[in-house]
XYZ file of C-alpha atoms in Angstrom:
246
model
C 74.577 -26.428 -50.046
C 72.420 -28.859 -52.212
C 71.449 -28.046 -55.493
C 67.902 -28.942 -54.810
C 67.179 -26.139 -52.402
C 65.646 -23.017 -53.735
C 66.199 -19.536 -52.557
C 63.278 -17.799 -50.759
C 60.993 -16.007 -52.899
C 61.708 -12.309 -53.237
C 59.238 -9.596 -53.777
C 58.929 -8.914 -57.617
C 58.380 -5.139 -56.531
C 61.128 -3.904 -54.336
C 58.988 -0.782 -53.428
C 55.982 -2.847 -52.249
C 54.605 -2.517 -48.645
C 55.960 -5.816 -46.835
C 52.882 -5.535 -44.468
C 50.705 -6.551 -47.425
C 51.872 -10.147 -47.210
C 50.958 -10.532 -43.527
C 47.833 -12.747 -42.792
C 44.747 -10.562 -42.367
C 42.638 -11.390 -39.379
C 38.881 -11.793 -39.923
C 36.559 -9.056 -38.581
C 34.474 -11.660 -37.132
C 37.170 -13.487 -35.219
C 36.247 -14.528 -31.867
C 32.655 -14.800 -32.438
C 31.306 -18.183 -31.035
C 34.490 -18.989 -29.383
C 33.902 -17.120 -26.196
C 36.813 -14.800 -26.644
C 36.473 -10.946 -26.645
C 32.688 -11.089 -25.648
C 31.743 -8.470 -23.359
C 28.704 -8.550 -20.676
C 26.162 -5.796 -21.391
C 26.227 -3.208 -18.739
C 22.498 -2.840 -18.915
C 21.834 -6.537 -18.198
C 23.993 -6.379 -15.049
C 22.080 -3.297 -13.838
C 18.931 -4.894 -14.731
C 19.579 -7.972 -12.593
C 20.697 -5.664 -9.622
C 17.706 -3.624 -10.009
C 15.533 -6.550 -10.247
C 16.875 -7.874 -6.757
C 16.531 -4.218 -5.384
C 12.980 -4.448 -6.400
C 12.246 -6.183 -3.118
C 12.221 -2.651 -1.486
C 8.789 -2.141 -3.004
C 7.673 -4.658 -0.610
C 8.060 -2.255 2.070
C 6.600 0.940 0.537
C 4.905 1.607 -2.943
C 7.328 4.492 -3.571
C 10.021 1.804 -4.298
C 8.144 0.551 -7.215
C 10.205 2.673 -9.338
C 13.144 0.408 -8.805
C 11.436 -2.820 -10.463
C 10.065 -0.248 -13.296
C 13.632 0.772 -14.011
C 14.711 -2.823 -13.754
C 12.220 -3.736 -16.573
C 13.399 -0.953 -18.907
C 16.947 -1.849 -18.353
C 16.223 -5.328 -19.080
C 14.481 -4.505 -22.446
C 17.229 -2.357 -23.414
C 19.906 -4.979 -22.493
C 18.018 -7.671 -24.462
C 17.837 -5.422 -27.551
C 21.482 -4.411 -27.313
C 22.561 -8.115 -26.992
C 20.504 -9.141 -29.820
C 21.943 -6.502 -32.146
C 25.440 -6.898 -31.027
C 25.966 -9.730 -33.649
C 27.466 -11.837 -30.884
C 30.076 -9.446 -29.534
C 27.918 -9.078 -26.219
C 26.345 -11.359 -23.806
C 24.270 -11.002 -20.654
C 20.863 -12.020 -21.859
C 20.326 -14.283 -19.068
C 20.906 -11.493 -16.625
C 18.561 -9.290 -18.362
C 15.763 -11.936 -18.668
C 16.301 -12.687 -14.822
C 16.041 -8.898 -14.041
C 12.843 -8.542 -15.925
C 11.331 -11.672 -14.374
C 12.109 -10.303 -10.896
C 10.667 -7.004 -11.919
C 7.459 -8.429 -13.183
C 7.167 -10.756 -10.029
C 7.434 -7.868 -7.659
C 4.820 -5.900 -9.647
C 2.549 -8.757 -9.642
C 2.896 -9.632 -6.063
C 2.353 -5.920 -4.829
C -0.541 -5.600 -7.279
C -2.163 -8.595 -6.033
C -1.480 -7.594 -2.370
C -2.914 -4.102 -3.120
C -5.976 -5.493 -4.436
C -6.637 -7.802 -1.518
C -5.961 -5.141 0.902
C -8.469 -2.921 -1.013
C -11.139 -5.593 -0.920
C -10.701 -6.222 2.860
C -10.821 -2.528 3.649
C -14.049 -2.195 1.620
C -15.443 -5.125 3.603
C -14.494 -3.546 6.746
C -15.958 -0.199 5.607
C -19.173 -1.811 4.897
C -19.386 -3.539 8.317
C -18.843 -0.224 10.062
C -21.455 1.560 7.913
C -23.915 -1.350 8.908
C -22.995 -0.666 12.479
C -23.691 3.000 12.210
C -27.127 2.194 10.626
C -27.827 -0.119 13.380
C -27.023 2.255 16.136
C -29.099 5.074 14.412
C -32.093 2.803 14.307
C -31.717 1.913 17.874
C -31.493 5.489 19.139
C -34.444 6.373 16.991
C -36.443 3.754 18.684
C -35.163 5.021 22.137
C -33.544 1.616 22.635
C -30.651 3.017 24.493
C -29.538 -0.031 26.399
C -29.112 -2.110 23.041
C -27.287 0.847 21.358
C -24.918 0.896 24.307
C -23.946 -2.827 23.682
C -22.491 -1.520 20.397
C -19.802 0.141 22.173
C -16.320 -1.388 22.962
C -15.425 -2.601 26.491
C -12.664 -0.233 26.180
C -14.818 2.814 25.625
C -16.930 1.702 28.778
C -13.930 1.431 30.858
C -11.947 4.493 29.508
C -14.680 7.260 30.234
C -16.228 5.431 32.203
C -19.663 5.343 30.770
C -22.464 3.242 32.184
C -25.621 2.190 30.553
C -27.389 4.831 32.608
C -24.992 7.583 31.789
C -25.275 6.640 28.228
C -29.227 6.808 28.259
C -29.231 10.177 30.193
C -26.866 11.718 27.730
C -29.142 10.833 24.583
C -32.205 11.852 26.506
C -30.828 15.120 27.373
C -29.774 15.669 23.736
C -33.326 14.943 22.472
C -34.979 17.162 25.075
C -33.148 20.285 23.909
C -35.602 22.661 22.366
C -33.195 23.320 19.281
C -33.037 19.654 18.530
C -35.902 17.244 19.331
C -36.337 13.508 18.461
C -33.662 12.011 16.405
C -34.756 11.207 12.778
C -31.765 9.942 11.096
C -27.979 9.041 11.527
C -25.654 8.411 8.693
C -21.916 8.728 8.048
C -20.232 11.294 5.800
C -18.850 8.999 2.998
C -15.296 9.101 4.136
C -13.454 6.651 6.459
C -9.764 6.401 7.624
C -8.366 3.079 8.790
C -5.288 2.722 11.044
C -3.596 -0.152 12.898
C -2.013 0.431 16.020
C 1.714 -0.447 15.749
C 2.112 -1.661 19.361
C -1.098 -3.856 19.608
C -2.114 -4.352 15.858
C -5.653 -3.395 16.904
C -7.379 -1.832 13.826
C -9.421 1.396 14.204
C -11.604 3.374 11.835
C -12.342 7.075 11.945
C -15.245 9.013 10.308
C -17.909 11.652 11.089
C -21.580 10.731 11.705
C -24.308 13.274 10.768
C -27.223 13.156 13.140
C -30.568 14.641 11.996
C -33.332 16.026 14.504
C -36.716 17.140 14.123
C -36.056 20.679 14.934
C -32.558 21.236 13.893
C -32.269 22.979 10.369
C -28.717 21.134 9.832
C -27.311 17.860 11.011
C -25.172 17.497 13.971
C -21.608 16.314 13.092
C -19.890 14.066 15.592
C -16.445 12.533 15.197
C -16.628 8.580 15.728
C -14.020 5.963 16.143
C -14.588 2.498 15.760
C -12.464 -0.478 17.073
C -12.168 -4.143 15.611
C -12.798 -6.592 18.387
C -12.836 -10.354 18.190
C -16.625 -10.365 17.863
C -16.587 -7.613 15.174
C -16.547 -3.893 14.865
C -17.686 -1.731 17.708
C -18.128 2.005 18.463
C -15.001 2.980 20.413
C -15.529 6.774 20.994
C -17.805 9.741 20.463
C -15.721 12.473 22.121
C -18.217 15.369 21.615
C -20.997 13.606 23.385
C -18.711 11.792 25.948
C -15.591 13.646 26.415
C -12.783 12.269 28.453
C -12.749 13.066 32.197
C -10.385 15.803 33.319
C -7.419 14.508 35.313
C -7.276 15.992 38.680
C -4.184 17.932 39.533
C -2.099 16.682 42.404
């Protein structure tokens, strides 16, 4: 053995803990290196719920899904920011939040447009009721008859003469007399027929007569046709013909 070789250092204290001489790992090891960085669970859930928010396009009750997605996104972004680099998933959280806001905005805009369209249809039906009442008051029954759909004329069937006779009979009743006013009750229900897509409206119209102390209430159904809204049924005045038994 060469005299230049030196013996390994020996601990000065034979009772010292040998582990104290080992290299200590930094508490921030792995930060910025991509190792040991976990994906935030809320961010994954936010993304999945954001995609699931498309269910709200089919029914408003599913708006709870994008709402929860937005909440989870906010929680995930906060946790990732406060994790000191030990968590990732901020991109997932942002995407989930964008999807949630997008679905809310789309459905909100669609609802506003639908409400405006329904309000416009409602006003058209009200104008039709007012016009019908004005014609009946003037005894212009043939013109009033033209405000009814072809389906009504075929379904009953009701001719212009039958229509005229019916109103004349009503106004000749001792308890009623001449029609003095006709209005709707302020409530209207719209429905689209699934099979044909034809749009209908339902309401009650109130008819005031000279001698009647209270207005007559009639159920009225309206039908959207290519040339606009038309009366489609007044079942109390024009009941459906009874089917003959075979």
